[in-house]
Each structure stands twice: as C-alpha cells, then as structure tokens.
Short mmCIF file of C-alpha atoms in Angstrom, two decimals:
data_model
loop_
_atom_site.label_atom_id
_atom_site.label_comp_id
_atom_site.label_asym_id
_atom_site.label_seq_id
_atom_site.Cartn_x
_atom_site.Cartn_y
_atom_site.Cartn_z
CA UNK A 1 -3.70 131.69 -24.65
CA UNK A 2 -5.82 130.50 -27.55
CA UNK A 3 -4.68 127.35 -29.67
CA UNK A 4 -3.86 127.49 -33.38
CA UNK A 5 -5.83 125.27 -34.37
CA UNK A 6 -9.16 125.40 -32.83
CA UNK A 7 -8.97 128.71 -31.06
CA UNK A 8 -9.71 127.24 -27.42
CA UNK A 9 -8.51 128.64 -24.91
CA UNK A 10 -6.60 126.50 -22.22
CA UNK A 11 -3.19 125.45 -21.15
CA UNK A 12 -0.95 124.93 -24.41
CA UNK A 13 1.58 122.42 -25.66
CA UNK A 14 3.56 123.93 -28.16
CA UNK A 15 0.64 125.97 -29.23
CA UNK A 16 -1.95 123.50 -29.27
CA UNK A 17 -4.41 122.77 -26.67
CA UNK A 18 -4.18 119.04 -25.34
CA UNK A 19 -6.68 117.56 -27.44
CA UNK A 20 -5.14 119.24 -30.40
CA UNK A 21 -2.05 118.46 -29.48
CA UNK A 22 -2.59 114.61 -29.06
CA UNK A 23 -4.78 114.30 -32.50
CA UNK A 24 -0.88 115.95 -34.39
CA UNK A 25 1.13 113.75 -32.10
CA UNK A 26 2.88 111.20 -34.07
CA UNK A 27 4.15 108.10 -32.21
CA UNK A 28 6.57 107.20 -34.74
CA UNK A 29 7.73 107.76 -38.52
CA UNK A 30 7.69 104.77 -40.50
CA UNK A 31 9.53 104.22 -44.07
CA UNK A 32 7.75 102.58 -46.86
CA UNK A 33 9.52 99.49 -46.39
CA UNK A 34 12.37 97.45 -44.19
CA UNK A 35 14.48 94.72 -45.22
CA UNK A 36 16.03 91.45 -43.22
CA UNK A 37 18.87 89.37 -44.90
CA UNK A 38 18.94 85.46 -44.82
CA UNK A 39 21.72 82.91 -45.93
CA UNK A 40 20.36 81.16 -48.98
CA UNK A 41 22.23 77.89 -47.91
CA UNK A 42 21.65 77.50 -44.36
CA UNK A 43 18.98 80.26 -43.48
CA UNK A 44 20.44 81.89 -41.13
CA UNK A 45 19.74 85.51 -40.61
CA UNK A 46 21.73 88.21 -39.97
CA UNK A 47 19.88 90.14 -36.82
CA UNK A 48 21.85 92.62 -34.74
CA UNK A 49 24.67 92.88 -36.77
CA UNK A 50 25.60 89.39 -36.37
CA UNK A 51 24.28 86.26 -38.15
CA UNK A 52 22.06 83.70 -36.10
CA UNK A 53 20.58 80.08 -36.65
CA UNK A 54 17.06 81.15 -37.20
CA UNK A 55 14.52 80.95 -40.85
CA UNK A 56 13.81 83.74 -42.14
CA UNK A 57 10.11 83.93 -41.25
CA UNK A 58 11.06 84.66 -37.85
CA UNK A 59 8.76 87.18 -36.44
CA UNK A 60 10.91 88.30 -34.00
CA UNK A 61 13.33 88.67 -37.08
CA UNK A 62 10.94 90.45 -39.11
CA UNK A 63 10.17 93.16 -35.89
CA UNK A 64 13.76 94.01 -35.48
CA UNK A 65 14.41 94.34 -39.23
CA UNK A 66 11.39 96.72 -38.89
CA UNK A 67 12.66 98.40 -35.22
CA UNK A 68 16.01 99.28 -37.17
CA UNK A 69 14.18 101.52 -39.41
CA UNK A 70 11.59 103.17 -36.93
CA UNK A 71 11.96 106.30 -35.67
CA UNK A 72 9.86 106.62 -31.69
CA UNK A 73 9.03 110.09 -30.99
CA UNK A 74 11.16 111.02 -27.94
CA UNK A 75 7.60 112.52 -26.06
CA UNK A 76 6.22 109.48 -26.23
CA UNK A 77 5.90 107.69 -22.95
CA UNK A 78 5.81 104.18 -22.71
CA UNK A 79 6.09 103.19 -26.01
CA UNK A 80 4.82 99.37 -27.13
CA UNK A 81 5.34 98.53 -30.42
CA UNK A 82 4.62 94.85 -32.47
CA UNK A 83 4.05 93.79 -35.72
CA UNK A 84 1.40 92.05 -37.31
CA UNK A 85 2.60 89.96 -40.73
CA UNK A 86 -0.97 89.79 -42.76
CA UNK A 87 0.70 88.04 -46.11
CA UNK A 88 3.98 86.93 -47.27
CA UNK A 89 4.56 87.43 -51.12
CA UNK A 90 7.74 85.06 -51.37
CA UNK A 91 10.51 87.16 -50.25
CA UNK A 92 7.92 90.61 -49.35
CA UNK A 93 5.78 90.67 -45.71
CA UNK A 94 3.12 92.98 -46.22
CA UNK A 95 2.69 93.79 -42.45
CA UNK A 96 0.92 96.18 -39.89
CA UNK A 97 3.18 98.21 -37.21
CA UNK A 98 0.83 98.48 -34.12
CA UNK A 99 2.31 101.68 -31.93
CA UNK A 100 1.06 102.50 -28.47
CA UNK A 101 1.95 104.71 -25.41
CA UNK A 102 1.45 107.86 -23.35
CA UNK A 103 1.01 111.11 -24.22
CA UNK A 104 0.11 113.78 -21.92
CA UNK A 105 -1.43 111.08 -19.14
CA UNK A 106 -3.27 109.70 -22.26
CA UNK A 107 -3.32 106.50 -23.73
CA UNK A 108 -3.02 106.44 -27.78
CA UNK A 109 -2.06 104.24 -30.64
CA UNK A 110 -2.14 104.50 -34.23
CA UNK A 111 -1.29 101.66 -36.93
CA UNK A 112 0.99 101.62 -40.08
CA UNK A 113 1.58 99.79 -43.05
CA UNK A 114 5.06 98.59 -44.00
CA UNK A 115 6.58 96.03 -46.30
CA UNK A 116 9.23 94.02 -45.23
CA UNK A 117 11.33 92.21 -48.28
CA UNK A 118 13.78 89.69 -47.48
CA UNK A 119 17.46 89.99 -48.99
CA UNK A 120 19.28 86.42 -50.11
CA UNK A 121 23.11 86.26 -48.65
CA UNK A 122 25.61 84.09 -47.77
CA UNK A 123 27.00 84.05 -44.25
CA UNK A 124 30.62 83.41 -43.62
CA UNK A 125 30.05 79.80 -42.65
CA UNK A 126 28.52 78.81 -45.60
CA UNK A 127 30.81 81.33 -47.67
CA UNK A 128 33.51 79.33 -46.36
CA UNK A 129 32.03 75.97 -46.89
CA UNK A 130 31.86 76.93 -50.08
CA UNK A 131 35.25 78.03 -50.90
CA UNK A 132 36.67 74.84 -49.52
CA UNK A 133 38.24 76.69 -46.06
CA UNK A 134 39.42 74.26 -43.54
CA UNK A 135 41.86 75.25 -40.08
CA UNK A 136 42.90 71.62 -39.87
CA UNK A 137 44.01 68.61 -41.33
CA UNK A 138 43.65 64.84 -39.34
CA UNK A 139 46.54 63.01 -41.06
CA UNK A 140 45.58 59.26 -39.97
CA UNK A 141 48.53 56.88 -39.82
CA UNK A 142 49.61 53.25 -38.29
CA UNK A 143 52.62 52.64 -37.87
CA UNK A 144 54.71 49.93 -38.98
CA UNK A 145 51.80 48.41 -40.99
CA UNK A 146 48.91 49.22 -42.91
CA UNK A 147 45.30 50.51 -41.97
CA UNK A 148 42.92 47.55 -41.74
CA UNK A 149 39.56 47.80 -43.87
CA UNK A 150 38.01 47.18 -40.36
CA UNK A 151 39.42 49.76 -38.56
CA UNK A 152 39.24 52.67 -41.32
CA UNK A 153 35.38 51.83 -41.53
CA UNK A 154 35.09 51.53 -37.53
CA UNK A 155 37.07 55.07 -37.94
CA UNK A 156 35.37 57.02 -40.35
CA UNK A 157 32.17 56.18 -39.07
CA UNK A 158 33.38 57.77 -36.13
CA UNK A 159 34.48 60.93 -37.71
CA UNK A 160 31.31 61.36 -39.74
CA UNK A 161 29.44 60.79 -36.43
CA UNK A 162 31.45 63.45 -34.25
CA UNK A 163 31.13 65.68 -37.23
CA UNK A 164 27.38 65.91 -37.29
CA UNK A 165 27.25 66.07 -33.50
CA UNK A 166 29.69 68.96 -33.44
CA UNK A 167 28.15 70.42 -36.35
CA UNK A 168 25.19 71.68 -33.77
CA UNK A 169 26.97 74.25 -31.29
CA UNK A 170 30.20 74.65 -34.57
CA UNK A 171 29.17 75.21 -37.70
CA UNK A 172 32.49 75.04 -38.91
CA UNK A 173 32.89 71.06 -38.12
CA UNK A 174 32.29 69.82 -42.00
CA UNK A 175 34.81 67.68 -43.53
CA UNK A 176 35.97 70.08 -46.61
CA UNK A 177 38.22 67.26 -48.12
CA UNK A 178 39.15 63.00 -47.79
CA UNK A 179 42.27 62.38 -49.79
CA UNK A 180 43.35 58.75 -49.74
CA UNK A 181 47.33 58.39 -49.64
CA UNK A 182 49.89 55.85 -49.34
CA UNK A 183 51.00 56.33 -45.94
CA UNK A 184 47.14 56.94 -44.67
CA UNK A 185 44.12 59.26 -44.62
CA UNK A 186 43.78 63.05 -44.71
CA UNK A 187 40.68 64.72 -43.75
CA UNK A 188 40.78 68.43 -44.04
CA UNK A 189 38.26 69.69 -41.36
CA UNK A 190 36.63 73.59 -41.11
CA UNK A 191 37.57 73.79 -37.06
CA UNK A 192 40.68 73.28 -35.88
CA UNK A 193 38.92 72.46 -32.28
CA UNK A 194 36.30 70.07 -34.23
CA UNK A 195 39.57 68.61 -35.05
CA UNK A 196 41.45 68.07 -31.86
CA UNK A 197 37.50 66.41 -30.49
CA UNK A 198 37.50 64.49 -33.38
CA UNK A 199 41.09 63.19 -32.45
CA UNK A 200 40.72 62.77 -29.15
CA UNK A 201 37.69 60.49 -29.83
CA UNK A 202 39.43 58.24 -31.89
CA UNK A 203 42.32 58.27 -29.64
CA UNK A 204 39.72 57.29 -26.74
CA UNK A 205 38.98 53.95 -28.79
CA UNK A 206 41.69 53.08 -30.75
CA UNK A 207 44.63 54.16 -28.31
CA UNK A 208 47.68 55.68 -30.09
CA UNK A 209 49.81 59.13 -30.39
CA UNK A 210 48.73 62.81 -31.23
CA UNK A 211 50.62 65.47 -32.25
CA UNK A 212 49.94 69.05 -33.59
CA UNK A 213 52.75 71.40 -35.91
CA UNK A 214 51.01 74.72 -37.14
CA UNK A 215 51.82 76.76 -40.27
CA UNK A 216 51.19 80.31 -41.20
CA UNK A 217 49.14 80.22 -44.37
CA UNK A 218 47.77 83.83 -44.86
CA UNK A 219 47.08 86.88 -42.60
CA UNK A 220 43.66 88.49 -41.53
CA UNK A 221 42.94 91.29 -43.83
CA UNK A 222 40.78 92.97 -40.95
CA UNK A 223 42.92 92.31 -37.89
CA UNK A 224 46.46 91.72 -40.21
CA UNK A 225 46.81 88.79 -37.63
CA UNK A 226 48.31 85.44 -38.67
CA UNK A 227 46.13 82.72 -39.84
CA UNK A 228 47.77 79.24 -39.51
CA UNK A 229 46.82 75.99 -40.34
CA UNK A 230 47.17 73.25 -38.45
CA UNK A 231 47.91 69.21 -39.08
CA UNK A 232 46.37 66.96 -36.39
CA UNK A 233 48.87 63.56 -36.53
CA UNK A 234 47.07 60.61 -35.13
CA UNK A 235 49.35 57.41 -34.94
CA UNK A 236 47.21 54.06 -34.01
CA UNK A 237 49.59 51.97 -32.48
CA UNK A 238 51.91 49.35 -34.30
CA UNK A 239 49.64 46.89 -32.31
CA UNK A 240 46.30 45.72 -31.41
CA UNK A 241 44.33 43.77 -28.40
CA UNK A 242 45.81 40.62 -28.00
CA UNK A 243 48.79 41.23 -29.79
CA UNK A 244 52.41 40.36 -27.95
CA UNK A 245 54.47 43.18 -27.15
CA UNK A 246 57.68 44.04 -26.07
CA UNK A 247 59.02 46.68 -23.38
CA UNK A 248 61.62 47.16 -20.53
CA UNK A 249 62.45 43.08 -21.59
CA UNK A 250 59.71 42.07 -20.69
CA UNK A 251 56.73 39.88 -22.75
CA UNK A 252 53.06 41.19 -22.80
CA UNK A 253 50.11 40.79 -24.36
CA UNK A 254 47.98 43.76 -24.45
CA UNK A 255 44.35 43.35 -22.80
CA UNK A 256 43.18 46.82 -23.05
CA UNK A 257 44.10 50.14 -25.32
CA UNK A 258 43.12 52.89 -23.75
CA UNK A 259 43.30 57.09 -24.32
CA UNK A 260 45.61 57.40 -21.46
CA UNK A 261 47.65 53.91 -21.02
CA UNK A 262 47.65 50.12 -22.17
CA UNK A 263 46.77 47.35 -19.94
CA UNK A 264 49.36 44.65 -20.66
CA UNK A 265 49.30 40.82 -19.27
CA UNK A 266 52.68 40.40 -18.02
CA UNK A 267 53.52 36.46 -19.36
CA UNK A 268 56.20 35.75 -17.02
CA UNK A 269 53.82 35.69 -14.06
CA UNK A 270 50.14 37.15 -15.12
CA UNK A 271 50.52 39.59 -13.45
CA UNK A 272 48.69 42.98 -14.97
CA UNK A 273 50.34 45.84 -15.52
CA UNK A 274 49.89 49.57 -17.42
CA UNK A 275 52.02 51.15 -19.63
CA UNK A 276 51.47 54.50 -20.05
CA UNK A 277 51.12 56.21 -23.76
CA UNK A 278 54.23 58.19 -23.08
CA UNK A 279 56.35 55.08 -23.55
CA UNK A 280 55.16 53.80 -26.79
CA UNK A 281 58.10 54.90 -28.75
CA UNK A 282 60.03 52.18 -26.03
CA UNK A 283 57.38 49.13 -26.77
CA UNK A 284 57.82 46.77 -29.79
CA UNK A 285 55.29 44.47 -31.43
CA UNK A 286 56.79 40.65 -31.55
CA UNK A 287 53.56 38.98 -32.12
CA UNK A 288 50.37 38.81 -33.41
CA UNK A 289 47.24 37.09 -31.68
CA UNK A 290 47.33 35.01 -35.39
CA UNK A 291 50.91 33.38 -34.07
CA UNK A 292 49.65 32.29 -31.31
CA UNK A 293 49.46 28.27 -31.21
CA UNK A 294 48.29 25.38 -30.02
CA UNK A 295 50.13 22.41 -28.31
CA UNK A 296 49.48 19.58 -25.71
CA UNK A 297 50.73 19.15 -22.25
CA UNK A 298 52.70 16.33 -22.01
CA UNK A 299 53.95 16.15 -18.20
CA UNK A 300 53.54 17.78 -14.88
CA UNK A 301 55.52 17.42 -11.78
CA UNK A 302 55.42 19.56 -8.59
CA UNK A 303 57.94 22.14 -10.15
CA UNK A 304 57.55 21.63 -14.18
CA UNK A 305 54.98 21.49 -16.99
CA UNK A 306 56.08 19.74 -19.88
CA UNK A 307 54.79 20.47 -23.48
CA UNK A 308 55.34 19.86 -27.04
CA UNK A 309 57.13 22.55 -28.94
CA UNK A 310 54.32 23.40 -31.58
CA UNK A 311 57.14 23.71 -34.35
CA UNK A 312 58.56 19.87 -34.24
CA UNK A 313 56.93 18.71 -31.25
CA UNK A 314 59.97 18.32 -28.97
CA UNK A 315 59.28 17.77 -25.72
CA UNK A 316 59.96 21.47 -23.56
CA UNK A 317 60.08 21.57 -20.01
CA UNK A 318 58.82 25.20 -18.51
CA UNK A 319 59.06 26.52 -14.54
CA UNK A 320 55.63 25.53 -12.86
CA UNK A 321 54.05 28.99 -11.75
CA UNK A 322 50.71 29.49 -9.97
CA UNK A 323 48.66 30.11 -13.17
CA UNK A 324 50.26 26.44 -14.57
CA UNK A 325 48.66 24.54 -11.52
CA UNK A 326 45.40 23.64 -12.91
CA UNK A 327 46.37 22.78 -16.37
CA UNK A 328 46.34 18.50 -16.88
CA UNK A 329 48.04 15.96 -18.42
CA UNK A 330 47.03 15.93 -21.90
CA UNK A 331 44.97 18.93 -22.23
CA UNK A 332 45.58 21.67 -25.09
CA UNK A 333 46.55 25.19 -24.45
CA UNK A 334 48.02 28.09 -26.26
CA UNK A 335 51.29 29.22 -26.53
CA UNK A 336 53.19 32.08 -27.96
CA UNK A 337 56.97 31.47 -29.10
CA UNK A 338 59.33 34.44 -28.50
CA UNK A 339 62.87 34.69 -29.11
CA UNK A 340 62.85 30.86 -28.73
CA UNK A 341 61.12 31.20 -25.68
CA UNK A 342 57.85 29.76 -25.11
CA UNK A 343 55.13 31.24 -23.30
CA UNK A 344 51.60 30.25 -22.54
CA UNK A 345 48.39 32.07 -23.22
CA UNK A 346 45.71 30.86 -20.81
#
C-alpha cells in the first residue's frame, strides 16, 4: 500500500504513512478568539457556569474561557494543553495556546494564536445590591423607654462590624437601608441568615427578646417558588446592669445580662440567682441604678441595723442579715427604696 501523499510504501493510517500522517495530524481546532465575563463592580468572574470571587486576569480564568472553545482531536493521546498570555490590550489577551500529546507512540505539539477579550457584567450579587434587594429587616426596639445614644452607637458599631465580617463567606450581608423611626431602628439587610447572626450578636451583649414573622413578597420566576421577607424583632430589655427589678415578688438588681439568662442579686438575702430570658415578659423594672441613695447607719444591735430614711431622715430599723454584719456605726451605704421598703446595696 503506497501513501497519498508521498508514495511510500508502508503500513497506512487512513492513507497516509506514519510520518505523513503525524505532519496532517491536528491536535486541536482553535477559533480566532474566546471571551471570559467579569462583574464590573466586584470582579468576579463567571467560570463554569457559575460566578466566582476571582479578577479577571486570572490565568486559570483566561485557560478555561479558552478550554470552552477548543476542540481536542479525539486521536490524540495524552493531551496537555496551557496558555501563555504575551500582552493584555485593556479588556483583549493576545495569548499563545501551547498543545501537546501522543500520536502514534510519538510525541508532538504545535502552538496557536488566540485572543481572549473580556466581557463587563453584573453578577446577581451586585445586581441585587444595586436594586436595593434585602431578605430581612432588624427592627431594633426597647421597651418601655427610649434607645440611649450610648447603646445605639455601642450597637451599630456592632452591626457594621458583623456586616463586614460576614460580608467574606456572604456576599449578600450589606445593609441595603437605615431608616430612623419613632419606636426604633430598621436596618434592611441582603441575607436573611446575615440577619439572624447579626441578631444573635447583639442579643449576646445586650440581652433581650427575638422574634421572626415572614411575609410572602413575590414568587421566583424560575422555580415559581415563594419569596418571603422576613422582620428580625430585637427587644433590649426594659432594663439595664444595675438596675432594680421585679419578679415572682421578689427585689433584684441585675448583675449580669446575658444571651441565655440574667444574673440577678436577690436583696432580701444576696443571694444570686438566674432568671432565664423566657420569663422576661413576668419581670418589671422598679428602679434605676440613678435612684439608688445614700444614707448613714445610725445603730446596730445583735438583731437590727438602724438607718436614716434618705427621704426625711427618720430613723428605720431593718432585720440584721449576714451581709449587714460588717457594716459600723456611722458609716455610709447605699440603699434602694421600694414600695416603701428599704433595701441596701452593698
């Protein structure tokens, strides 16, 4: 059998001796030119039909926009394949494709020029920053009182903060919109679970009550599922450390607010005590740490400590307890009046 092209005779592949054959063989066809397609707010790039956090320079990014378009001829045998970028013109790569493999037990290679132009976008995070989407709203409220200056820049700081942290694995975790009401604070977030961290921060150092109600707002055109929004209420308690509280008829002052429970100074006896958050619709604020006064101890025996009521100085006898036995004759101490009771605040 003779070849076609050169007239040798010899074992034939497709009518071409081996050396023929290998000098036709193409390793791959390559188009004139690929493209890639990059955010234009966040650069992120859309690579395997998804979009990831990566610039657009990528080579990695730049190969697979390139792989997408090559064509590897099925014969080949081991195929290796990389590209070579030799100059970016703004959004064009003028780059080399460098092909390798087996062919008949032989190595080859060949090289090709391609140009690789980069297409701006916008991916559906920033497409929805944009449009103003959010999942969730935080709706922050105190009850029975107003939000101190103190604690809404304590607070905020701590939103912005847990924003930018989430923002790093959840995109989404932006604050889309602050609007300043009478009752409180909205802040319309882009993740509902950005949200519920963001809650359950603030919840972890200011104590206080969360709870969720959900509304349909639209449906999914590409899944016609239900999309619902969600508003996050956080309640910070009527009451702060040191305040006096109220609960089973009993006088505390809190020590400690907590996520999960208050610590409470019980100021019958001293005794400590927790109240867990599941019972602050039963507590009630009687005091503040500002109403707490000062007097002078008057009298002591063996069962009673005699001060001055702070209000007109009338002389009150209380019950001598344990925590009473080192207080002297004529020192000062602190004491709380409740229900024309008096306690003392050591």
């Amino acid at each position: 059998m003779f070849c076609l092209k050169c007239n040798k005779e010899e074992e034939l592949y497709e009518d071409l001796c081996k050396k023929c054959y290998i000098d036709e063989f193409k390793l791959v066809s390559v188009p004139e030119n690929a493209e890639f397609t990059i955010c234009s707010h966040c650069g992120a790039t859309f690579k395997e039909y998804k979009w990831i956090e990566s610039e657009y320079y990528d080579e990695d990014i730049i190969q697979d926009a390139i792989l997408k378009k090559l064509e590897v001829n099925n014969k080949l045998e081991n195929p290796k394949i990389t590209t070579e970028i030799l100059v970016n013109r703004g959004t064009m790569y003028d780059c080399i494709i460098h092909c390798e493999g087996t062919v008949l037990n032989t190595h080859v290679k060949e090289e090709h020029p391609i140009t690789v132009k980069v297409i701006k976008g916008v991916c559906p995070t920033c497409s929805k920053y944009n449009s103003g989407y959010y999942e969730a709203v935080i709706q922050l409220r105190a009850d029975n009182r107003k939000i101190t200056d103190d604690e809404l820049s304590q607070i905020e700081d701590t939103i912005v903060k847990e924003t930018n942290n989430l923002y790093k694995t959840n995109k989404l975790s932006y604050i889309a919109k602050r609007t300043q009401l009478k009752e409180g604070i909205d802040y319309n977030i882009g993740s509902l679970n950005a949200a519920q961290k963001i809650t359950d921060h603030i919840q972890k150092n200011y104590g206080g009550i969360i709870s969720q109600s959900h509304k349909i707002v639209g449906q999914d055109k590409s899944t016609s599922k239900d999309l619902y929004r969600t508003w996050i209420l956080m309640r910070l308690p009527s009451f702060k450390k040191d305040d006096i509280i109220e609960y089973d008829n009993k006088i505390y002052q809190v020590t400690n607010i907590g996520s999960h429970k208050i610590t409470v100074l019980n100021l019958e006896d001293y005794s400590t005590n927790s109240i867990m958050w599941k019972k602050y619709d039963k507590l009630k604020k009687v005091a503040k740490i500002t109403d707490i006064q000062s007097t002078t101890i008057t009298n002591k025996t063996p069962t009673t400590l005699q001060i001055l009521d702070p209000s007109d100085y009338s002389p009150i006898d209380l019950k001598l307890k344990d925590f009473m036995k080192n207080l002297e004759i004529g020192s000062n101490v602190n004491v709380i009046k409740i229900n024309n009771q008096i306690f003392i605040i050591l």
